[in-house]
Amino acid sequence: MSGVRVLVGTHKGAFILTSDAKRKKWNVSGPHFAGWEIYHMHGSPADPNRLYASQSTSWFGQIIQRSNDGGKTWEAVGNNFAYDGVPGTHLWYDGTQHPWEFKRVWRLEPSLTDPDTVYAGVEDAALFRSTDGGQNWQELPGLREAKGNLWQPGAGGMCLHTIILDPSNAQRMFIAISAAGAFRTDDGGQTWRPINQGLKSSGELPDASAEVGHCVHNIAMHPSRPGVLFMQKHWDVMRSDNSGDSWHEVSGDLPTDFGFPIAVHAHEPNTIYVVPIKSDSEHFPPDGKLRVYRSRTGGDGWEALTKGLPQSDCYVNILRSALAVDTLDSCGVYFGTTGGQVYASSDSGDSWMPIVSNLPAVLSVEVQTLP
Amino acid sequence: MIRVVLPYHLRTLAKVNKEVEIQIEGLATQGAILDALESQYPVLRGTIRDQVTRQRRPFIRFFACGEDMSLEPTDSPLPEAIVKGTEPFRIVGAMAGG
């Protein structure tokens, strides 16, 4: 019988939540790596038992963990993320140039076809690749040649947090960096170019339409329609119909267009989800009401999804990597909060229930649909 | 035999008890201890000192015989009590709480 495995990274460890396809009763495993920050865990599409986890603390640095049995056991693999050549410099908060310094891995994106190939998005922003199951990591330095000297950290650091592999074109990848913007390669990562035309950041940048410098929070794509991208920017929900060559705003009637994650329904490429947050100064839902918003029209028209979610006195945040979907026939939607709740919907968001309610602050949520 | 006390997170990572024992050939220095420790427990590479610069991570300190040795040159000889194993070499993580 099929089921789901929800991989939850938190501020103090990893948790693995499993259920059958009904998604009513859940088993909770964890904490794994207790006391460590788990920025991200992700499973291989080619082998669902192959998992990767990014484990770090400010004290002891970065560890990469790998599991070959769906998270029952783990082994530490390579953690040497050395920038290619002379790292160079990027723009610092005070306007000076500052050397690139590795801090942590924000995102692990396994290959669509090879369990041993995995990409890592890191802070300070760069993209690394391993082809031996995480033992050795090599930077794809062409990315930082895409005007890297003009990239600047946001308040949360200069992190490469989004990696999307195009299932129709093995040479094409999309990545996003806070606060540099979105970038695309069409040659397997050798060369990259900014894809930020149409983004407007009038409150954050002196040139609102600058080629780089936008604070992109998250990007999502449906695998059946890889040319269409949806973006939650710092402010604004955006859409591209040409692989990022240009973007237009689809915030429409959202109560606020600030937020962090964005996701696409597993079977409806035009159905997307965001979680509006009041503002960049107040990282909590408007009016103390936790509402996921769904658009069935690819943006512009949105409906609030509230059934089962707290509608008073709720002041949590939902971080950029903490929203995901499963691929069961009735699409499941999942998100985690900084208050330690993980909510699940087994009906495309119509209704919700908490799987767990008292975890450490949730940093990331990924979902595997198991055969 | 040199005794090394690890902080909690590194003990769980290396799957060892609070104190580990290492052997050093030649002069016993901070650098030699870390070389031997990382050789015996490769998972600790990068957790105490940067893998590229070899610099001590900012929130790590080294204590020996009641003294903070963190700022000493990494090739300075360690106290005899550390070399003989009567006192442990302590690797300490900065306090956090509040």
Coordinates of C-alpha atoms in Angstrom, one line a residue:
Chain A
M1 CA 0.0 0.0 0.0
S2 CA 1.3 3.4 -0.9
G3 CA 2.1 6.0 1.7
V4 CA 3.9 9.2 2.5
R5 CA 7.1 10.1 4.3
V6 CA 7.4 13.7 5.5
L7 CA 10.9 14.9 6.2
V8 CA 10.9 17.7 8.7
G9 CA 14.0 19.8 9.5
T10 CA 13.9 21.8 12.6
H11 CA 16.0 24.2 14.7
K12 CA 16.9 21.3 17.0
G13 CA 16.9 18.1 15.0
A14 CA 15.2 16.1 12.2
F15 CA 11.9 14.3 12.4
I16 CA 10.4 11.8 10.0
L17 CA 6.6 11.5 9.9
T18 CA 5.1 8.5 8.0
S19 CA 1.6 7.5 7.2
D20 CA -0.4 5.3 4.8
A21 CA -2.2 6.8 1.9
K22 CA -5.2 7.8 4.1
R23 CA -2.9 10.2 5.9
K24 CA -5.0 10.1 9.1
K25 CA -2.6 8.3 11.5
W26 CA 1.0 9.2 11.7
N27 CA 4.1 7.7 13.1
V28 CA 6.7 10.2 14.4
S29 CA 10.4 9.3 14.3
G30 CA 13.0 11.6 15.9
P31 CA 14.6 13.7 16.9
H32 CA 17.5 12.6 14.7
F33 CA 20.7 14.6 15.1
A34 CA 19.2 16.1 18.3
G35 CA 20.3 19.6 19.1
W36 CA 21.6 20.4 15.5
E37 CA 19.9 22.7 13.0
I38 CA 18.5 20.7 10.1
Y39 CA 18.1 23.2 7.4
H40 CA 16.9 20.6 4.8
M41 CA 16.3 16.9 4.2
H42 CA 15.5 15.5 0.8
G43 CA 14.9 12.1 -0.8
S44 CA 16.2 10.9 -4.1
P45 CA 13.4 10.7 -6.8
A46 CA 15.4 7.7 -8.2
D47 CA 15.6 5.8 -4.9
P48 CA 13.2 6.9 -2.2
N49 CA 15.3 5.2 0.5
R50 CA 18.3 7.4 -0.3
L51 CA 18.0 10.5 1.9
Y52 CA 20.3 13.5 2.4
A53 CA 20.2 15.9 5.4
S54 CA 22.0 19.1 6.0
Q55 CA 23.1 19.3 9.7
S56 CA 24.8 22.3 11.1
T57 CA 25.4 24.5 14.1
S58 CA 27.2 27.8 14.5
W59 CA 29.6 26.0 16.9
F60 CA 30.6 23.0 14.9
G61 CA 29.9 23.9 11.3
Q62 CA 28.4 21.8 8.5
I63 CA 27.8 18.0 8.4
I64 CA 26.0 16.2 5.6
Q65 CA 24.2 13.0 6.5
R66 CA 23.1 10.3 4.2
S67 CA 20.6 7.4 4.7
N68 CA 20.2 4.4 2.5
D69 CA 17.2 3.0 4.4
G70 CA 14.7 5.8 4.4
G71 CA 16.0 7.5 7.5
K72 CA 16.3 4.5 9.9
T73 CA 20.1 4.8 9.9
W74 CA 22.4 7.6 8.8
E75 CA 26.1 8.1 8.0
A76 CA 28.0 11.3 7.9
V77 CA 29.5 11.9 4.4
G78 CA 31.7 14.7 3.0
N79 CA 31.5 18.2 4.4
N80 CA 34.3 20.0 2.7
F81 CA 32.7 22.8 0.7
A82 CA 35.6 24.6 -0.8
Y83 CA 34.9 27.4 -3.3
D84 CA 36.5 26.9 -6.6
G85 CA 39.8 28.8 -7.0
V86 CA 40.1 32.2 -5.4
P87 CA 36.6 32.8 -3.9
G88 CA 36.5 36.5 -4.8
T89 CA 34.2 39.0 -3.2
H90 CA 30.6 40.1 -3.2
L91 CA 28.8 43.2 -2.0
W92 CA 28.6 43.6 1.8
Y93 CA 26.0 45.4 3.9
D94 CA 28.1 48.5 4.1
G95 CA 28.6 48.7 0.3
T96 CA 32.2 47.4 0.4
Q97 CA 33.3 44.1 -1.2
H98 CA 33.5 41.1 1.1
P99 CA 35.2 37.7 0.6
W100 CA 33.0 34.7 0.0
E101 CA 32.8 32.6 3.2
F102 CA 31.1 29.2 3.5
K103 CA 28.6 29.1 6.3
R104 CA 26.0 26.3 5.8
V105 CA 24.0 24.3 3.3
W106 CA 20.5 25.5 2.9
R107 CA 19.2 23.2 0.2
L108 CA 20.0 19.6 -1.0
E109 CA 18.5 18.7 -4.3
P110 CA 19.1 15.1 -5.4
S111 CA 19.3 14.3 -9.1
L112 CA 16.1 13.2 -10.8
T113 CA 17.8 10.0 -12.1
D114 CA 20.9 9.2 -10.1
P115 CA 20.8 8.7 -6.3
D116 CA 24.5 9.5 -6.0
T117 CA 24.2 12.8 -7.6
V118 CA 23.0 15.7 -5.4
Y119 CA 23.3 19.4 -5.6
A120 CA 23.8 21.7 -2.5
G121 CA 22.8 25.3 -2.3
V122 CA 25.0 27.1 0.3
E123 CA 25.5 30.3 2.1
D124 CA 27.5 32.4 1.1
A125 CA 25.6 31.7 -2.1
A126 CA 27.1 29.1 -4.4
L127 CA 26.1 25.8 -5.9
F128 CA 27.9 22.6 -5.3
R129 CA 27.5 19.1 -6.8
S130 CA 28.4 15.6 -5.6
T131 CA 28.4 12.6 -7.9
D132 CA 29.5 10.1 -5.2
G133 CA 26.6 10.2 -2.8
G134 CA 27.8 13.3 -0.9
Q135 CA 31.4 12.2 -0.2
N136 CA 33.0 14.9 -2.3
W137 CA 31.7 18.2 -3.4
Q138 CA 32.7 20.4 -6.3
E139 CA 31.5 23.9 -6.9
L140 CA 29.8 25.0 -10.2
P141 CA 31.7 28.3 -10.2
G142 CA 30.0 29.7 -13.3
L143 CA 27.1 30.7 -11.2
R144 CA 29.1 33.3 -9.2
E145 CA 30.3 34.8 -12.5
A146 CA 26.7 35.9 -13.1
K147 CA 27.4 39.3 -11.5
G148 CA 28.3 37.7 -8.2
N149 CA 30.3 40.8 -7.2
L150 CA 26.9 42.6 -7.0
W151 CA 25.1 40.1 -4.9
Q152 CA 24.4 41.2 -1.3
P153 CA 23.2 39.3 1.7
G154 CA 19.8 40.0 3.1
A155 CA 19.2 40.0 6.9
G156 CA 19.1 36.2 6.8
G157 CA 22.4 35.8 5.0
M158 CA 23.3 35.3 1.4
C159 CA 21.8 31.9 0.8
L160 CA 21.2 29.8 -2.2
H161 CA 17.9 28.3 -1.1
T162 CA 16.1 27.0 -4.2
I163 CA 17.3 24.5 -6.8
I164 CA 14.9 23.3 -9.5
L165 CA 16.0 20.6 -12.0
D166 CA 14.1 20.7 -15.3
P167 CA 12.7 17.2 -15.9
S168 CA 12.4 17.8 -19.6
N169 CA 15.9 19.1 -20.1
A170 CA 18.8 17.7 -18.1
Q171 CA 21.0 20.7 -19.0
R172 CA 18.6 23.2 -17.5
M173 CA 18.4 24.2 -13.8
F174 CA 16.9 27.1 -12.0
I175 CA 18.3 28.5 -8.7
A176 CA 17.3 31.4 -6.4
I177 CA 19.4 33.4 -4.0
S178 CA 18.5 35.9 -1.3
A179 CA 19.3 38.6 -2.0
A180 CA 20.6 38.2 -5.6
G181 CA 17.6 36.9 -7.5
A182 CA 16.8 34.0 -9.8
F183 CA 19.3 32.4 -12.2
R184 CA 19.2 29.8 -15.0
T185 CA 21.6 27.5 -16.7
D186 CA 21.0 25.8 -20.0
D187 CA 24.3 24.0 -20.2
G188 CA 24.3 21.8 -17.1
G189 CA 25.7 24.4 -14.8
Q190 CA 28.6 25.7 -16.8
T191 CA 27.2 29.1 -17.4
W192 CA 24.4 31.0 -15.8
R193 CA 22.4 34.1 -16.4
P194 CA 20.1 36.2 -14.2
I195 CA 16.4 35.8 -14.9
N196 CA 14.9 38.7 -13.1
Q197 CA 13.3 40.8 -15.8
G198 CA 9.9 42.0 -14.5
L199 CA 10.7 41.8 -10.9
K200 CA 10.3 45.1 -9.1
S201 CA 11.8 45.7 -5.7
S202 CA 11.1 49.4 -5.1
G203 CA 11.3 49.1 -1.4
E204 CA 14.5 47.2 -1.3
L205 CA 16.6 48.4 -4.3
P206 CA 17.6 51.8 -5.5
D207 CA 16.9 50.6 -9.0
A208 CA 13.7 48.7 -8.6
S209 CA 14.2 46.7 -11.8
A210 CA 17.9 45.9 -11.3
E211 CA 19.2 42.8 -13.1
V212 CA 20.4 41.3 -9.8
G213 CA 19.7 42.1 -6.1
H214 CA 16.1 40.9 -5.8
C215 CA 15.1 39.0 -2.6
V216 CA 13.5 35.9 -4.2
H217 CA 12.1 33.8 -1.4
N218 CA 11.1 30.6 -3.3
I219 CA 10.3 29.3 -6.8
A220 CA 8.1 26.4 -7.7
M221 CA 7.5 24.5 -11.0
H222 CA 5.2 21.7 -12.0
P223 CA 7.1 18.9 -13.7
S224 CA 4.6 18.6 -16.6
R225 CA 5.0 22.3 -17.5
P226 CA 8.7 23.2 -16.8
G227 CA 8.5 26.5 -18.7
V228 CA 6.1 27.9 -16.1
L229 CA 7.6 29.1 -12.9
F230 CA 5.9 30.6 -9.8
M231 CA 7.8 32.8 -7.4
Q232 CA 7.2 34.1 -4.0
K233 CA 9.4 37.2 -3.8
H234 CA 10.0 39.2 -0.6
W235 CA 7.0 41.1 -1.7
D236 CA 4.9 40.0 -4.7
V237 CA 3.9 36.6 -6.1
M238 CA 5.2 36.4 -9.6
R239 CA 4.8 34.1 -12.6
S240 CA 6.9 33.4 -15.7
D241 CA 5.6 31.6 -18.8
N242 CA 8.9 31.5 -20.5
S243 CA 11.3 29.7 -18.2
G244 CA 12.1 32.9 -16.3
D245 CA 12.9 35.1 -19.3
S246 CA 10.3 37.5 -17.9
W247 CA 8.0 37.7 -15.0
H248 CA 4.6 39.3 -14.2
E249 CA 2.8 39.7 -10.9
V250 CA 0.0 37.4 -10.0
S251 CA -0.5 38.6 -6.4
G252 CA -4.1 39.6 -7.3
D253 CA -6.5 39.6 -4.3
L254 CA -4.1 38.2 -1.7
P255 CA -4.5 40.0 1.7
T256 CA -0.7 40.6 1.6
D257 CA 1.8 39.5 -1.0
F258 CA 4.7 39.1 1.4
G259 CA 5.5 35.5 2.3
F260 CA 8.2 32.8 2.0
P261 CA 7.1 29.5 0.4
I262 CA 5.2 28.7 -2.8
A263 CA 4.1 25.2 -4.1
V264 CA 2.3 23.7 -7.0
H265 CA -0.4 21.1 -6.8
A266 CA 0.8 17.6 -7.9
H267 CA -1.8 17.1 -10.5
E268 CA -3.1 20.6 -11.4
P269 CA -0.3 22.7 -12.9
N270 CA -2.3 25.8 -12.5
T271 CA -3.1 25.3 -8.8
I272 CA -0.6 27.0 -6.5
Y273 CA -0.3 27.7 -2.8
V274 CA 1.2 30.5 -0.8
V275 CA 1.0 31.5 2.9
P276 CA 0.6 35.2 3.2
I277 CA 2.6 36.9 6.0
K278 CA 1.7 40.4 7.2
S279 CA 5.0 42.1 6.3
D280 CA 8.7 41.9 6.4
S281 CA 8.6 43.7 9.7
E282 CA 6.0 41.4 11.3
H283 CA 6.7 37.8 10.3
F284 CA 3.3 36.4 11.2
P285 CA -0.1 35.9 9.5
P286 CA -2.4 38.9 9.1
D287 CA -5.0 39.2 11.9
G288 CA -3.6 36.2 13.8
K289 CA -5.3 33.9 11.3
L290 CA -3.2 31.1 9.7
R291 CA -4.5 30.9 6.2
V292 CA -3.1 29.1 3.2
Y293 CA -4.1 30.7 -0.1
R294 CA -4.8 28.6 -3.1
S295 CA -5.2 29.8 -6.7
R296 CA -6.7 27.5 -9.2
T297 CA -6.0 29.9 -12.0
G298 CA -2.2 30.1 -11.8
G299 CA -2.4 33.3 -9.8
D300 CA -4.4 36.5 -9.5
G301 CA -7.5 34.9 -8.1
W302 CA -7.0 33.4 -4.6
E303 CA -9.1 31.6 -2.0
A304 CA -8.3 31.3 1.7
L305 CA -8.0 27.8 3.1
T306 CA -8.8 27.9 6.8
K307 CA -10.6 24.7 7.8
G308 CA -8.6 23.1 10.6
L309 CA -6.1 26.0 10.9
P310 CA -6.1 28.3 13.8
Q311 CA -8.1 31.5 13.1
S312 CA -7.2 33.5 16.1
D313 CA -4.1 34.4 18.1
C314 CA -1.8 32.7 15.7
Y315 CA 1.6 34.4 15.2
V316 CA 3.9 31.8 13.7
N317 CA 5.8 32.0 10.4
I318 CA 6.2 29.5 7.6
L319 CA 9.7 29.5 6.2
R320 CA 10.6 29.2 2.5
S321 CA 11.3 25.5 2.5
A322 CA 8.5 24.5 4.8
L323 CA 5.7 23.9 2.2
A324 CA 5.4 20.7 0.1
V325 CA 3.0 18.4 -1.7
D326 CA 2.7 14.7 -2.1
T327 CA 1.6 13.0 -5.4
L328 CA -1.1 10.7 -4.2
D329 CA -4.4 10.8 -6.2
S330 CA -5.9 13.2 -3.8
C331 CA -3.0 15.6 -3.5
G332 CA -1.6 16.1 0.0
V333 CA -0.3 19.5 1.1
Y334 CA 2.0 20.0 4.1
F335 CA 3.6 22.9 5.9
G336 CA 5.6 23.5 9.1
T337 CA 5.6 26.5 11.3
T338 CA 8.1 28.3 13.5
G339 CA 5.8 27.3 16.3
G340 CA 6.6 23.6 15.8
Q341 CA 3.4 22.5 14.1
V342 CA 3.3 20.5 11.0
Y343 CA -0.1 20.7 9.3
A344 CA -1.3 18.2 6.6
S345 CA -4.2 18.3 4.1
S346 CA -5.1 15.2 2.2
D347 CA -7.7 17.0 0.1
S348 CA -5.6 19.6 -1.8
G349 CA -5.9 22.1 1.0
D350 CA -9.7 22.0 1.6
S351 CA -9.1 20.9 5.2
W352 CA -6.2 20.6 7.5
M353 CA -5.1 18.7 10.6
P354 CA -1.9 19.0 12.7
I355 CA 0.4 15.9 12.4
V356 CA 2.5 17.2 15.3
S357 CA 2.1 20.3 17.3
N358 CA 5.2 20.8 19.5
L359 CA 8.3 20.3 17.6
P360 CA 11.2 22.9 17.6
A361 CA 10.8 25.6 15.0
V362 CA 10.3 24.0 11.6
L363 CA 12.9 25.0 9.0
S364 CA 11.9 22.7 6.2
V365 CA 9.4 20.2 5.0
E366 CA 9.8 17.8 2.2
V367 CA 7.4 14.9 1.2
Q368 CA 8.1 11.6 -0.4
T369 CA 5.2 9.6 -1.9
L370 CA 6.1 6.0 -1.4
P371 CA 5.1 3.1 -3.6
Chain B
M1 CA 48.4 8.4 25.5
I2 CA 46.7 11.8 25.4
R3 CA 43.1 12.2 26.7
V4 CA 40.8 14.5 24.9
V5 CA 37.4 15.6 26.2
L6 CA 34.9 16.5 23.5
P7 CA 31.8 18.6 23.8
Y8 CA 28.4 16.8 23.7
H9 CA 27.5 17.4 20.0
L10 CA 30.9 16.1 18.8
R11 CA 30.6 13.0 21.1
T12 CA 27.3 12.1 19.5
L13 CA 28.6 12.8 16.1
A14 CA 31.7 10.7 16.6
K15 CA 29.7 8.1 18.6
V16 CA 32.2 8.1 21.5
N17 CA 32.1 8.7 25.2
K18 CA 33.0 12.0 26.8
E19 CA 36.7 11.3 26.7
V20 CA 38.8 9.7 23.9
E21 CA 42.4 8.6 23.9
I22 CA 44.8 9.4 21.0
Q23 CA 48.4 8.6 20.3
I24 CA 50.8 11.3 18.9
E25 CA 54.1 10.7 17.3
G26 CA 56.6 13.4 18.1
L27 CA 55.9 16.8 19.8
A28 CA 52.5 17.1 21.4
T29 CA 50.9 20.3 20.2
Q30 CA 47.4 21.6 19.6
G31 CA 47.9 21.0 15.9
A32 CA 49.1 17.5 16.5
I33 CA 46.2 16.6 18.8
L34 CA 43.7 17.9 16.2
D35 CA 45.5 16.0 13.4
A36 CA 45.4 12.8 15.4
L37 CA 41.8 13.3 16.4
E38 CA 40.6 14.0 12.9
S39 CA 42.6 11.0 11.6
Q40 CA 41.0 8.7 14.2
Y41 CA 37.5 10.2 13.8
P42 CA 37.2 11.6 10.3
V43 CA 33.7 12.7 10.9
L44 CA 35.2 15.5 13.1
R45 CA 36.9 17.1 10.2
G46 CA 35.6 20.6 9.8
T47 CA 33.8 20.7 13.1
I48 CA 36.7 22.0 15.3
R49 CA 38.7 23.9 12.7
D50 CA 38.0 25.0 9.2
Q51 CA 39.0 22.5 6.6
V52 CA 40.4 25.1 4.3
T53 CA 42.0 27.7 6.5
R54 CA 42.8 25.2 9.4
Q55 CA 41.7 28.0 11.8
R56 CA 39.9 27.2 15.0
R57 CA 36.1 27.7 14.6
P58 CA 35.0 30.9 16.4
F59 CA 32.8 29.2 19.1
I60 CA 35.4 26.6 20.0
R61 CA 38.0 26.9 22.8
F62 CA 40.8 24.7 24.0
F63 CA 41.5 24.3 27.7
A64 CA 44.4 22.5 29.3
C65 CA 45.4 22.3 33.0
G66 CA 43.1 25.1 33.9
E67 CA 44.4 27.5 31.2
D68 CA 42.7 28.7 28.0
M69 CA 45.1 27.7 25.3
S70 CA 42.9 28.8 22.4
L71 CA 45.0 31.7 21.4
E72 CA 48.4 29.9 21.7
P73 CA 50.2 29.1 18.5
T74 CA 49.1 25.7 17.2
D75 CA 52.6 24.4 17.2
S76 CA 53.4 25.3 20.8
P77 CA 54.3 22.4 23.1
L78 CA 51.5 21.4 25.5
P79 CA 51.9 21.0 29.3
E80 CA 53.6 17.8 30.5
A81 CA 50.4 16.8 32.3
I82 CA 48.6 16.7 29.0
V83 CA 51.4 14.8 27.3
K84 CA 51.4 12.2 30.1
G85 CA 47.7 11.9 30.2
T86 CA 47.3 12.9 33.8
E87 CA 45.1 15.9 32.7
P88 CA 42.8 15.9 29.6
F89 CA 42.9 18.3 26.7
R90 CA 39.5 19.9 26.7
I91 CA 37.7 21.0 23.5
V92 CA 34.9 23.2 24.6
G93 CA 31.9 24.8 22.8
A94 CA 30.9 28.3 23.8
M95 CA 28.1 28.6 26.3
A96 CA 24.7 29.4 24.8
G97 CA 21.5 30.0 26.6
G98 CA 19.7 32.9 28.1

